[in-house]
PDB file of C-alpha atoms in Angstrom:
ATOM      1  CA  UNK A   1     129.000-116.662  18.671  1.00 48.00           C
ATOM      2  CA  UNK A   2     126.115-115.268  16.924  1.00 50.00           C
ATOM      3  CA  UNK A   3     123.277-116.961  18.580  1.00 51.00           C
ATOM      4  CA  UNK A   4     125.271-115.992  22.011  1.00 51.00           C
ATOM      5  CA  UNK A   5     125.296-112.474  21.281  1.00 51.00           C
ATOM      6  CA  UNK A   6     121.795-112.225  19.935  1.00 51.00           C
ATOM      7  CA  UNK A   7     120.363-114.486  23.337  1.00 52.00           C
ATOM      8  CA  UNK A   8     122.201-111.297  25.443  1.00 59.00           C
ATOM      9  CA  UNK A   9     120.720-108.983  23.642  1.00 60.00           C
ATOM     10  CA  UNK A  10     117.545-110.492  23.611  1.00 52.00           C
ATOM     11  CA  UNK A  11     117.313-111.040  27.675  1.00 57.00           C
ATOM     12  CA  UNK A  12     118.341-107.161  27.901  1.00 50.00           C
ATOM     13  CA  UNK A  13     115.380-106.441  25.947  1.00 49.00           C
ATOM     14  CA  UNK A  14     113.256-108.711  28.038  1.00 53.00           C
ATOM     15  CA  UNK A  15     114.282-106.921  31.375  1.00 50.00           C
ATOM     16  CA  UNK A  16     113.795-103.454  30.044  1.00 51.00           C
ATOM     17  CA  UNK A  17     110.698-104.634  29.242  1.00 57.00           C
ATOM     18  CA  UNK A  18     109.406-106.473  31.719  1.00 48.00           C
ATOM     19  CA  UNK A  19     110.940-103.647  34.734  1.00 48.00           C
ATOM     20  CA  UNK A  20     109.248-100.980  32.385  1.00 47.00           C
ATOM     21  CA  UNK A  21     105.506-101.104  33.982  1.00 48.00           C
ATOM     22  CA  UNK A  22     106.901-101.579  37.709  1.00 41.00           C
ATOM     23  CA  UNK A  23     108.790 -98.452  36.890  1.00 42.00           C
ATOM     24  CA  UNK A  24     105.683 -96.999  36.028  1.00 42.00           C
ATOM     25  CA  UNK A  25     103.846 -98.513  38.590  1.00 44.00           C
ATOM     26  CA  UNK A  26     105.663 -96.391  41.209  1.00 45.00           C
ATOM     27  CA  UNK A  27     106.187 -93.048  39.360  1.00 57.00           C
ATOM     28  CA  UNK A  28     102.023 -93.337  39.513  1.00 62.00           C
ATOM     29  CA  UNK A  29     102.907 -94.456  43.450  1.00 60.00           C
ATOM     30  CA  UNK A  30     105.148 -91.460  44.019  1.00 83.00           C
ATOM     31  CA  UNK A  31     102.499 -89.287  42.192  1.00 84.00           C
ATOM     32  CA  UNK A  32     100.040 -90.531  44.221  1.00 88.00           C
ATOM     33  CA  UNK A  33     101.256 -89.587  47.722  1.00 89.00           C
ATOM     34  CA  UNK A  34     102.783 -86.279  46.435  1.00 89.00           C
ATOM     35  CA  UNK A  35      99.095 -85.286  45.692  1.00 91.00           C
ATOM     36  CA  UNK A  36      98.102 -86.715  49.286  1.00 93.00           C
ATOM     37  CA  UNK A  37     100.689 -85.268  50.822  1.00 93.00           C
ATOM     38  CA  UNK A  38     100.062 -81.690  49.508  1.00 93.00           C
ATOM     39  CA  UNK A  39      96.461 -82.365  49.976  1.00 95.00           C
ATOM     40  CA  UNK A  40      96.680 -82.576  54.018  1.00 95.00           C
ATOM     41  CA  UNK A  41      99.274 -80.076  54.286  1.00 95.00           C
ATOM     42  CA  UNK A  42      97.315 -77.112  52.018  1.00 94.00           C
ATOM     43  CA  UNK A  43      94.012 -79.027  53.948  1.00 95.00           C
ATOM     44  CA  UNK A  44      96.037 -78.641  57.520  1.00 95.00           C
ATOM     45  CA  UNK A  45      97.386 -74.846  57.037  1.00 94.00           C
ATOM     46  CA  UNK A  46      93.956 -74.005  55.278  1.00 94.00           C
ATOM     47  CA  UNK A  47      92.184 -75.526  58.280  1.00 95.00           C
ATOM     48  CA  UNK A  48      93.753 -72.778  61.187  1.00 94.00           C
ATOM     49  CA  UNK A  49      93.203 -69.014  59.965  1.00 94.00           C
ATOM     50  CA  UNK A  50      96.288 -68.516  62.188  1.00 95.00           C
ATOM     51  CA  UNK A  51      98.613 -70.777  59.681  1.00 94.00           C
ATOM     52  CA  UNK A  52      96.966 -69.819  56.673  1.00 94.00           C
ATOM     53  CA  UNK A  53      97.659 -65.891  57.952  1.00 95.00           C
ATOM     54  CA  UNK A  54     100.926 -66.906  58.333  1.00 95.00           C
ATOM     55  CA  UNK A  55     101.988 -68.894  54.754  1.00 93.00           C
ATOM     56  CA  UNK A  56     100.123 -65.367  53.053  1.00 93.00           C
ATOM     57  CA  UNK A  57     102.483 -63.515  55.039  1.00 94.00           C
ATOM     58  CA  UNK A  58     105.223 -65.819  53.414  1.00 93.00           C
ATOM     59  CA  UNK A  59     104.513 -65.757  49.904  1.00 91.00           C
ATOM     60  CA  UNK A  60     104.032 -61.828  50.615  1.00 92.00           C
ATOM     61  CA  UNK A  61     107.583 -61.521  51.972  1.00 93.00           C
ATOM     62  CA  UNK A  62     109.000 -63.880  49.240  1.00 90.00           C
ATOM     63  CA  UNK A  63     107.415 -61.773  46.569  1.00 90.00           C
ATOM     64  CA  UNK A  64     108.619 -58.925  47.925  1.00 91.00           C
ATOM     65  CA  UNK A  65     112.508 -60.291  48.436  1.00 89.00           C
ATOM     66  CA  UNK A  66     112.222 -61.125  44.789  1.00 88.00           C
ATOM     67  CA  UNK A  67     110.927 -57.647  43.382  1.00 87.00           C
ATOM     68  CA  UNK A  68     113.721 -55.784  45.397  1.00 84.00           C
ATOM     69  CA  UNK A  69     116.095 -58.310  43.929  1.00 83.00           C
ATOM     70  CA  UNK A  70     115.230 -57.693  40.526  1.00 82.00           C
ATOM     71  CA  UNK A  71     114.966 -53.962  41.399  1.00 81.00           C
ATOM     72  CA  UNK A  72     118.219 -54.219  42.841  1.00 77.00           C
ATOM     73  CA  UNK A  73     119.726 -56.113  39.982  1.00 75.00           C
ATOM     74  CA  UNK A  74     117.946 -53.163  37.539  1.00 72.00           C
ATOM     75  CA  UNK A  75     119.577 -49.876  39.673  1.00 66.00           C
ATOM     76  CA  UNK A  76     122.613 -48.130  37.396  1.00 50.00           C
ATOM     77  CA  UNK A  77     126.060 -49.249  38.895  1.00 48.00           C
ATOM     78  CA  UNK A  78     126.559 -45.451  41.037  1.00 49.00           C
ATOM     79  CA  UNK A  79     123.372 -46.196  42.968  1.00 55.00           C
ATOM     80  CA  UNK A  80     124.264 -50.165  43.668  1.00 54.00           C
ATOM     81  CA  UNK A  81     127.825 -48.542  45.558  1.00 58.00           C
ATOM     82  CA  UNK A  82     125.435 -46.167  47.906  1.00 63.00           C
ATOM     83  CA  UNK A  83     122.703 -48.651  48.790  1.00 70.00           C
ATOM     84  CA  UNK A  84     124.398 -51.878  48.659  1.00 74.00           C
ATOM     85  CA  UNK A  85     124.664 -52.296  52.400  1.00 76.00           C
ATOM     86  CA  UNK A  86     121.186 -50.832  53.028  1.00 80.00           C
ATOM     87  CA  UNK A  87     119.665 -53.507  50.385  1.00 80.00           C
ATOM     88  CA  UNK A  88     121.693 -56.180  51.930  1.00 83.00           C
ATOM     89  CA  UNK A  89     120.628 -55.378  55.710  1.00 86.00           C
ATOM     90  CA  UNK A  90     116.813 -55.058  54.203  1.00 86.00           C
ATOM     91  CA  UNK A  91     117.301 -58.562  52.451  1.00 86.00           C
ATOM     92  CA  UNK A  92     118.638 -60.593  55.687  1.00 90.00           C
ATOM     93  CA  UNK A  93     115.912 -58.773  57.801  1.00 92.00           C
ATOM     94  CA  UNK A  94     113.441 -60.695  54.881  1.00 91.00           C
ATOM     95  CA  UNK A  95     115.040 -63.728  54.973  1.00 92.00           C
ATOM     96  CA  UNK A  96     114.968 -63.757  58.953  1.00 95.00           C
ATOM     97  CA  UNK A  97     111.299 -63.116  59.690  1.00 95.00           C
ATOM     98  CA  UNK A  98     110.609 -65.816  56.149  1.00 92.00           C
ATOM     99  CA  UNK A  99     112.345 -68.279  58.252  1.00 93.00           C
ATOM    100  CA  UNK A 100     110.924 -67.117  61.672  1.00 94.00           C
ATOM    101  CA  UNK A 101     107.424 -67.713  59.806  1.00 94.00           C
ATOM    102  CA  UNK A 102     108.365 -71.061  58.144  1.00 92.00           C
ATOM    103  CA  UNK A 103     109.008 -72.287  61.919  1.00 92.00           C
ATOM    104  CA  UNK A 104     105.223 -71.678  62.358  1.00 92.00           C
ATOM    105  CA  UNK A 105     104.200 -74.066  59.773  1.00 89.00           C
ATOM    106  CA  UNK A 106     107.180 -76.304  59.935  1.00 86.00           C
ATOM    107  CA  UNK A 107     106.087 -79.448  58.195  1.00 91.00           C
ATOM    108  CA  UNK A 108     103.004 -78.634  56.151  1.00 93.00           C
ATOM    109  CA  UNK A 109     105.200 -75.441  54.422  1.00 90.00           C
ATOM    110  CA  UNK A 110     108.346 -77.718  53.876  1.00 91.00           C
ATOM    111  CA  UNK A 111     105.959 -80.263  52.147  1.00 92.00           C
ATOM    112  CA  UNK A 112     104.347 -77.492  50.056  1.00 91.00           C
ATOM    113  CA  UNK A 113     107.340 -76.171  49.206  1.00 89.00           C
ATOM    114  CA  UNK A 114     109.451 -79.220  48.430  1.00 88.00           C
ATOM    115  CA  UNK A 115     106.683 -80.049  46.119  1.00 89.00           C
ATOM    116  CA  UNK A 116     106.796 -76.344  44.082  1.00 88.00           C
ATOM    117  CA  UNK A 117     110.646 -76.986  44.172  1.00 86.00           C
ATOM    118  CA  UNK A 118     110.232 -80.421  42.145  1.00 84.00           C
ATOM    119  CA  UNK A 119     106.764 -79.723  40.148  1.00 85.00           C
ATOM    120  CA  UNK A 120     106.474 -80.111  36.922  1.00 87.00           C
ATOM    121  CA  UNK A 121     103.487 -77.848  35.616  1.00 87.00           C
ATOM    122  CA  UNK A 122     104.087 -79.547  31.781  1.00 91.00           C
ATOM    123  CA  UNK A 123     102.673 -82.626  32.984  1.00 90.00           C
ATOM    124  CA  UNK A 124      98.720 -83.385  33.840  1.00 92.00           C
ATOM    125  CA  UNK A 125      99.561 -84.563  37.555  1.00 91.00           C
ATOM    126  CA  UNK A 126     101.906 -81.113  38.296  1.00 91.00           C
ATOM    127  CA  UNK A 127      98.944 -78.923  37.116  1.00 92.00           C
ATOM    128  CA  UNK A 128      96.861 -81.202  39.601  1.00 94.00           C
ATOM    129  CA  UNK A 129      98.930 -80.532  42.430  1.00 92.00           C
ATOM    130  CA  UNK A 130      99.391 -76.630  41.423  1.00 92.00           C
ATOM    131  CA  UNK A 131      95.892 -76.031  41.908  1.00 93.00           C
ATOM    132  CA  UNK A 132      95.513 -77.764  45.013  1.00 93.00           C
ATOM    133  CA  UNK A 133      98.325 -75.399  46.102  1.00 93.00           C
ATOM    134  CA  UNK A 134      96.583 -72.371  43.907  1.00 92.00           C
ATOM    135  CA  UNK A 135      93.336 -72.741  46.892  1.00 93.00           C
ATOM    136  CA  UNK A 136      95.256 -71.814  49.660  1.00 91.00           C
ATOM    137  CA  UNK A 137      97.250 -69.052  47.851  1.00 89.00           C
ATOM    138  CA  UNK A 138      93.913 -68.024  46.674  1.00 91.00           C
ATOM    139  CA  UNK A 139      92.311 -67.581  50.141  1.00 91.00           C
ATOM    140  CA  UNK A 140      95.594 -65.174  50.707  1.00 89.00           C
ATOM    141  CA  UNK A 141      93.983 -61.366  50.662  1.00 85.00           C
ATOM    142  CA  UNK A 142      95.536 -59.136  47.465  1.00 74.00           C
TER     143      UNK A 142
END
């Protein structure tokens, strides 16, 4: 019963073993064609000054929604009753011409932005594939 129990054990710790490196073997694959992928699409928008106009006007609109959200979230509780319906028309009107931009760039932004949404800047390959998205935010103007 021993021996039996042991020999189960022991195959489990074979497996985990032996799957261990093809696990790794395509996180580096994954890895790999994130940074490819981001490379064409920042290399594709930074290519046309008429997309890269357009994904600076994005991230300007996007930092803008945020400040007047935080602004909005800030504002004592008397204002928030006056201007809530002027803040929320002002929001959709960002969101609509965000998304009317996104349209432009279609693929190449939805790759770039997938990839921000699942980055992780801790790790030597996110901090790779934030600068390659850092030169086209740099060539936005201030």
């Amino acid at each position: 019963m021993r021996t039996r129990h042991f020999n189960e054990q022991l195959i489990a710790v074979i497996l985990v073993i032996s799957t261990a490196p093809l696990y790794a073997q395509d996180q580096q694959q994954n890895v790999d064609k994130l940074k490819v992928d981001t490379r064409n699409a920042v290399g594709v928008i930074g290519a046309d000054k008429r997309k890269t106009r357009t994904y600076c006007q994005i991230i300007d609109l996007r930092e803008r929604q945020q400040v007047d959200q935080e602004n909005n979230k800030n504002k004592n509780n008397k204002k928030k009753d006056k201007n809530k319906d002027k803040n929320k028309k002002k929001a959709e009107a960002l969101s609509q011409k965000i998304n009317q931009l996104q349209k432009q760039l279609e693929a190449e932004f939805n790759t770039i932005d997938n990839v921000l949404n699942h980055l992780d800047l801790q790790s030597p390959n996110g901090r790779e594939i934030a600068l390659i998205i850092q030169s086209l935010y740099e060539s936005c103007p201030e």
